[in-house]
Coordinates of C-alpha atoms in Angstrom, one line a residue:
M1 CA 43.2 -48.2 25.4
N2 CA 44.1 -45.1 23.4
V3 CA 41.2 -42.6 23.9
L4 CA 42.7 -39.9 21.7
P5 CA 41.1 -41.1 18.4
F6 CA 37.7 -41.5 20.1
F7 CA 38.0 -38.0 21.5
L8 CA 38.9 -36.5 18.1
C9 CA 35.9 -38.2 16.4
F10 CA 33.6 -36.9 19.2
L11 CA 34.9 -33.4 18.7
L12 CA 34.5 -33.5 15.0
F13 CA 30.9 -34.8 15.3
S14 CA 30.1 -32.1 17.8
T15 CA 31.5 -29.4 15.6
F16 CA 29.9 -30.4 12.3
C17 CA 26.7 -32.1 13.4
S18 CA 25.4 -30.3 16.5
P19 CA 22.7 -27.7 15.6
S20 CA 23.5 -25.7 18.8
L21 CA 27.0 -25.0 17.5
S22 CA 26.2 -24.3 13.8
E23 CA 22.9 -22.7 14.0
H24 CA 22.6 -18.9 13.8
C25 CA 18.9 -18.5 14.3
N26 CA 17.7 -17.2 17.6
S27 CA 16.0 -20.0 19.6
H28 CA 13.0 -17.8 20.7
D29 CA 12.4 -16.7 17.1
K30 CA 12.6 -20.3 15.8
K31 CA 10.1 -21.5 18.4
V32 CA 7.7 -18.7 17.4
L33 CA 8.1 -19.4 13.7
L34 CA 7.3 -23.1 14.2
Q35 CA 4.2 -22.0 16.1
I36 CA 3.2 -19.8 13.2
K37 CA 3.6 -22.8 10.8
R38 CA 1.4 -25.0 13.0
A39 CA -1.2 -22.2 13.3
L40 CA -1.4 -22.0 9.5
N41 CA -1.8 -25.8 9.2
N42 CA 1.7 -26.5 7.9
P43 CA 1.2 -25.0 4.4
Y44 CA 3.4 -26.1 1.5
L45 CA 4.7 -22.5 1.3
L46 CA 6.5 -23.2 4.6
A47 CA 7.9 -26.6 3.7
S48 CA 11.5 -25.4 4.3
W49 CA 10.7 -24.6 7.9
D50 CA 12.3 -27.8 9.2
P51 CA 13.0 -27.7 13.0
K52 CA 16.3 -29.6 12.3
T53 CA 17.7 -26.8 10.2
D54 CA 18.8 -23.2 10.8
C55 CA 15.7 -20.9 10.6
C56 CA 17.8 -18.2 9.0
D57 CA 18.0 -20.4 5.9
W58 CA 14.3 -20.9 5.7
Y59 CA 12.2 -19.4 2.9
C60 CA 9.8 -16.5 3.5
L61 CA 12.0 -14.8 6.1
E62 CA 15.2 -12.9 6.6
C63 CA 17.5 -12.6 9.6
D64 CA 19.7 -9.7 10.5
P65 CA 23.3 -10.6 9.5
T66 CA 24.7 -9.4 12.9
T67 CA 22.1 -10.2 15.5
H68 CA 20.5 -13.2 13.6
R69 CA 17.1 -12.1 14.8
V70 CA 14.2 -12.4 12.3
V71 CA 13.6 -9.0 10.7
S72 CA 11.4 -9.9 7.7
L73 CA 8.5 -12.3 7.4
T74 CA 6.9 -12.4 3.9
M75 CA 4.2 -14.9 2.7
F76 CA 2.6 -14.5 -0.7
S77 CA 1.0 -16.1 -3.7
D78 CA -0.4 -19.3 -2.3
D79 CA -4.1 -20.1 -2.5
R80 CA -3.6 -23.2 -0.4
L81 CA -2.7 -21.2 2.7
T82 CA -5.8 -21.0 4.8
G83 CA -6.8 -19.6 8.2
Q84 CA -6.2 -16.3 10.0
I85 CA -3.0 -14.3 10.7
P86 CA -1.5 -16.2 13.6
Y87 CA -1.3 -14.4 17.0
E88 CA 2.3 -15.4 17.2
V89 CA 3.5 -12.9 14.6
G90 CA 3.5 -10.4 17.4
D91 CA 6.1 -12.4 19.2
L92 CA 8.9 -11.6 16.7
P93 CA 10.0 -8.3 18.3
Y94 CA 12.7 -7.4 15.8
L95 CA 10.4 -7.6 12.7
E96 CA 10.8 -4.7 10.3
T97 CA 8.8 -6.1 7.5
L98 CA 5.6 -8.1 7.7
L99 CA 3.9 -9.2 4.5
F100 CA 0.8 -11.4 3.8
R101 CA 0.0 -10.8 0.1
H102 CA -1.9 -12.6 -2.6
L103 CA -3.4 -15.1 -0.1
P104 CA -7.1 -15.4 -1.1
N105 CA -7.9 -17.8 1.7
L106 CA -6.4 -15.8 4.5
N107 CA -9.4 -14.5 6.5
G108 CA -10.4 -13.0 9.8
T109 CA -9.5 -9.5 11.0
I110 CA -6.2 -7.7 11.3
Q111 CA -4.3 -9.5 14.1
P112 CA -4.2 -7.3 17.3
S113 CA -0.8 -8.7 18.3
I114 CA 0.8 -6.8 15.4
A115 CA 0.6 -3.8 17.8
K116 CA 3.6 -5.3 19.7
L117 CA 5.9 -4.9 16.6
K118 CA 7.4 -1.5 17.5
N119 CA 10.2 -1.9 15.0
L120 CA 7.9 -2.5 12.0
K121 CA 8.6 -0.3 9.0
T122 CA 6.6 -2.1 6.3
L123 CA 3.2 -3.7 6.8
R124 CA 1.5 -5.2 3.7
L125 CA -1.7 -7.1 4.2
S126 CA -3.1 -7.1 0.7
W127 CA -5.0 -9.2 -1.8
T128 CA -6.4 -11.4 0.9
N129 CA -9.9 -12.1 2.4
L130 CA -9.3 -10.0 5.6
S131 CA -12.4 -8.2 6.8
G132 CA -13.5 -5.9 9.6
A133 CA -12.3 -2.4 10.5
V134 CA -8.9 -0.9 10.3
P135 CA -7.8 -1.0 14.0
D136 CA -6.6 2.1 15.8
F137 CA -3.7 0.2 17.2
L138 CA -1.9 0.6 13.9
S139 CA -1.2 4.2 14.9
Q140 CA 1.1 2.9 17.6
L141 CA 3.6 1.6 15.0
K142 CA 5.5 4.9 14.9
N143 CA 8.3 3.5 12.6
L144 CA 5.9 2.6 9.8
T145 CA 7.0 4.0 6.4
Y146 CA 4.7 1.8 4.3
L147 CA 1.2 0.7 5.1
D148 CA -0.7 -1.4 2.5
L149 CA -4.1 -2.7 3.3
S150 CA -5.4 -2.8 -0.3
F151 CA -7.5 -5.4 -2.1
N152 CA -9.2 -6.8 0.9
N153 CA -12.8 -6.8 2.3
L154 CA -12.1 -4.2 5.1
S155 CA -15.0 -2.0 6.0
G156 CA -16.1 0.7 8.3
T157 CA -14.7 4.2 8.3
I158 CA -11.1 5.2 7.9
P159 CA -9.5 5.9 11.3
S160 CA -8.3 9.4 11.8
S161 CA -5.5 8.1 14.0
L162 CA -3.5 7.0 10.9
S163 CA -2.3 10.6 10.5
S164 CA -0.3 10.3 13.7
L165 CA 2.2 8.0 11.9
P166 CA 5.2 10.4 11.6
N167 CA 7.3 8.5 9.1
L168 CA 4.6 7.3 6.7
E169 CA 5.5 7.5 3.0
A170 CA 2.7 5.6 1.5
L171 CA -0.9 4.7 2.6
H172 CA -2.8 2.1 0.5
L173 CA -6.5 1.7 1.6
D174 CA -7.8 1.2 -1.9
R175 CA -10.0 -1.7 -3.2
N176 CA -12.0 -2.3 0.1
K177 CA -15.4 -1.4 1.3
F178 CA -14.8 1.7 3.4
T179 CA -17.7 4.0 3.9
G180 CA -18.2 7.5 5.4
S181 CA -16.1 10.6 4.7
I182 CA -12.4 11.2 4.4
P183 CA -11.1 12.2 7.9
E184 CA -9.9 15.8 8.2
S185 CA -6.8 14.4 9.9
L186 CA -5.5 13.0 6.6
G187 CA -4.5 16.5 5.8
M188 CA -2.5 16.9 9.0
F189 CA 0.4 14.5 8.7
Q190 CA 3.3 15.7 10.7
G191 CA 6.0 15.0 8.1
K192 CA 6.0 14.8 4.3
A193 CA 2.6 13.9 2.9
P194 CA 2.4 10.2 2.1
D195 CA 1.3 8.8 -1.2
L196 CA -2.5 8.4 -0.6
F197 CA -4.6 5.7 -2.3
L198 CA -8.3 5.6 -1.3
S199 CA -9.8 4.4 -4.6
H200 CA -12.5 1.8 -5.2
N201 CA -14.3 2.2 -1.9
K202 CA -17.7 3.7 -1.0
L203 CA -16.5 7.0 0.5
T204 CA -19.0 9.9 0.5
G205 CA -19.1 13.6 1.3
T206 CA -16.7 16.3 0.4
I207 CA -12.9 16.4 0.5
P208 CA -11.6 18.0 3.8
V209 CA -10.1 21.4 3.2
S210 CA -7.1 20.3 5.1
L211 CA -6.0 18.0 2.2
G212 CA -5.2 21.2 0.3
N213 CA -2.4 21.9 2.9
M214 CA -0.6 18.8 1.9
D215 CA 1.8 18.4 -1.1
F216 CA 1.0 14.9 -2.1
N217 CA 3.3 13.2 -4.7
T218 CA 0.4 10.9 -5.6
I219 CA -3.3 11.0 -4.5
D220 CA -5.9 8.6 -5.9
L221 CA -9.5 9.1 -4.8
S222 CA -11.1 7.5 -7.8
R223 CA -14.2 5.3 -7.9
N224 CA -15.9 6.6 -4.8
M225 CA -19.0 8.7 -4.3
L226 CA -17.2 11.9 -3.3
E227 CA -18.7 15.3 -4.3
G228 CA -18.1 19.0 -4.1
D229 CA -14.9 21.0 -4.7
A230 CA -11.5 19.2 -5.2
S231 CA -9.6 22.1 -6.6
M232 CA -7.6 22.6 -3.3
L233 CA -5.6 19.5 -4.3
F234 CA -3.9 21.5 -7.1
G235 CA -1.5 24.4 -6.9
S236 CA 1.3 25.9 -8.9
K237 CA 3.7 25.7 -6.0
K238 CA 3.1 22.0 -5.3
T239 CA 5.3 19.1 -6.6
T240 CA 2.4 16.6 -7.1
R241 CA 3.0 14.1 -9.9
E242 CA -0.3 12.1 -10.0
I243 CA -3.9 13.1 -9.3
D244 CA -6.8 10.7 -10.0
L245 CA -10.3 11.9 -9.1
S246 CA -12.1 9.9 -11.7
R247 CA -15.6 8.4 -11.3
N248 CA -16.9 10.5 -8.5
M249 CA -19.3 13.5 -8.4
F250 CA -16.9 16.4 -8.0
Q251 CA -18.1 19.7 -9.2
F252 CA -15.7 22.7 -9.6
D253 CA -14.5 25.2 -12.2
L254 CA -11.4 23.8 -13.9
S255 CA -10.6 27.1 -15.6
K256 CA -9.7 28.6 -12.2
V257 CA -7.2 25.8 -11.3
E258 CA -3.5 26.3 -11.3
F259 CA -1.5 23.1 -12.0
P260 CA 1.9 21.9 -10.6
K261 CA 4.6 21.9 -13.3
S262 CA 5.5 18.5 -12.0
L263 CA 2.2 16.9 -12.9
A264 CA 2.6 13.8 -15.0
R265 CA -0.8 12.1 -14.7
L266 CA -4.2 13.7 -14.4
D267 CA -7.5 11.7 -14.5
L268 CA -10.7 13.6 -13.9
N269 CA -13.1 11.5 -16.0
H270 CA -16.8 10.9 -15.1
N271 CA -17.4 13.9 -12.8
K272 CA -19.4 17.1 -13.0
I273 CA -16.4 19.4 -13.6
M274 CA -17.2 22.6 -15.5
G275 CA -15.4 25.6 -17.1
N276 CA -12.8 25.3 -19.8
I277 CA -9.3 23.8 -19.9
P278 CA -6.9 26.4 -18.7
P279 CA -4.0 27.5 -21.0
G280 CA -1.7 26.8 -18.0
L281 CA -1.9 23.1 -18.8
T282 CA 0.2 23.7 -22.0
G283 CA 3.2 24.2 -19.8
V284 CA 2.8 20.9 -18.0
D285 CA 4.6 17.9 -19.3
L286 CA 1.7 15.5 -18.9
Q287 CA 2.2 11.8 -19.8
F288 CA -1.5 10.9 -19.3
M289 CA -4.7 12.9 -19.1
N290 CA -8.4 12.1 -19.2
V291 CA -11.1 14.8 -18.7
S292 CA -13.9 12.9 -20.5
Y293 CA -17.5 12.7 -19.3
N294 CA -17.6 16.1 -17.6
R295 CA -19.3 19.5 -18.4
L296 CA -16.3 21.3 -19.9
C297 CA -16.7 23.9 -22.6
G298 CA -14.6 26.0 -24.9
Q299 CA -11.6 25.4 -27.1
I300 CA -8.8 23.0 -26.1
P301 CA -5.7 25.2 -25.7
V302 CA -3.0 24.6 -28.4
G303 CA 0.4 23.8 -27.1
G304 CA 2.3 21.5 -24.8
R305 CA 1.1 17.9 -25.0
L306 CA -2.6 18.6 -25.1
Q307 CA -2.9 17.7 -28.8
S308 CA -0.9 14.5 -28.4
F309 CA -3.8 12.9 -26.5
D310 CA -6.6 11.1 -28.5
Y311 CA -10.3 11.9 -28.9
Y312 CA -11.2 9.7 -25.9
T313 CA -9.3 12.0 -23.6
Y314 CA -11.8 14.8 -24.1
F315 CA -15.1 13.4 -25.4
H316 CA -18.5 13.5 -23.7
N317 CA -18.2 17.1 -22.5
R318 CA -20.8 19.8 -22.9
C319 CA -19.2 22.0 -25.6
L320 CA -15.5 21.2 -25.7
C321 CA -13.9 21.7 -29.1
G322 CA -10.6 22.0 -31.0
A323 CA -8.1 19.3 -31.8
P324 CA -8.2 16.4 -31.3
L325 CA -12.0 17.0 -31.2
E326 CA -14.0 18.8 -33.9
S327 CA -12.9 22.3 -34.7
C328 CA -14.7 25.1 -32.9
K329 CA -17.3 27.0 -35.0

């Protein structure tokens, strides 16, 4: 019997049909991913996660092209996905991106096993039904550059430990139920100030003076119950582009404020800000401004873009006048 044809057929079958020879996915990562799928009750979003196929070809994740370890896990926009963030996400040690977004039926608290993901750079848990406090263990993720916990039901106070993240470029805590004051430590980031979004919460008290030491590109404190002086956020030597302090109870003299030349967006509406609009604003190339519903007075300076804004930018102030409002008497 000539065994050569049989051997050649077996070799061809082994080469093209054996998962162990053709699959790139790391076996440990694949096992963990299948555990995650089971923990989430096998959602349709993960239908491509077939144990018979290479996990590096599955939807919702990416593998490193060299090591073939899973480096990104992103699940979003599926109202049929239910349950909590699986514990097993912490068993993907090479993860750099973890995203659970627009999943309204994802509930529970922020999974503690995330603390094991020391390579994580981007963590986005937003537009979900997550609740509870922001855990201190997030401060252990020293490689984080982007932390987004917005549009959830998180509560409690903002942990001061977040300022120990040395590489953070953006911090989104907006649209939650946080209470208490803004921690002093958020004005003590070690590196460049991250974009800071704290809007639509229930924060109270005054702004820490330390925030004035930071040169934020964007800072949004709108729709809280903050009060007192916020003028330290401004400064002619800063490079800030966007400041939103609207719908709080801030009270300071706007006429004494010096503005960054870089400022493109300024929203101060619905506060208790007094004084007049300083002439220095005529030298700022603002793309948007709203100072309505305050206690401003005097003539709107002529020049720059100040007359390009409409009536609603300035209305409901104590005695503000001049174009685009009525002329001063």
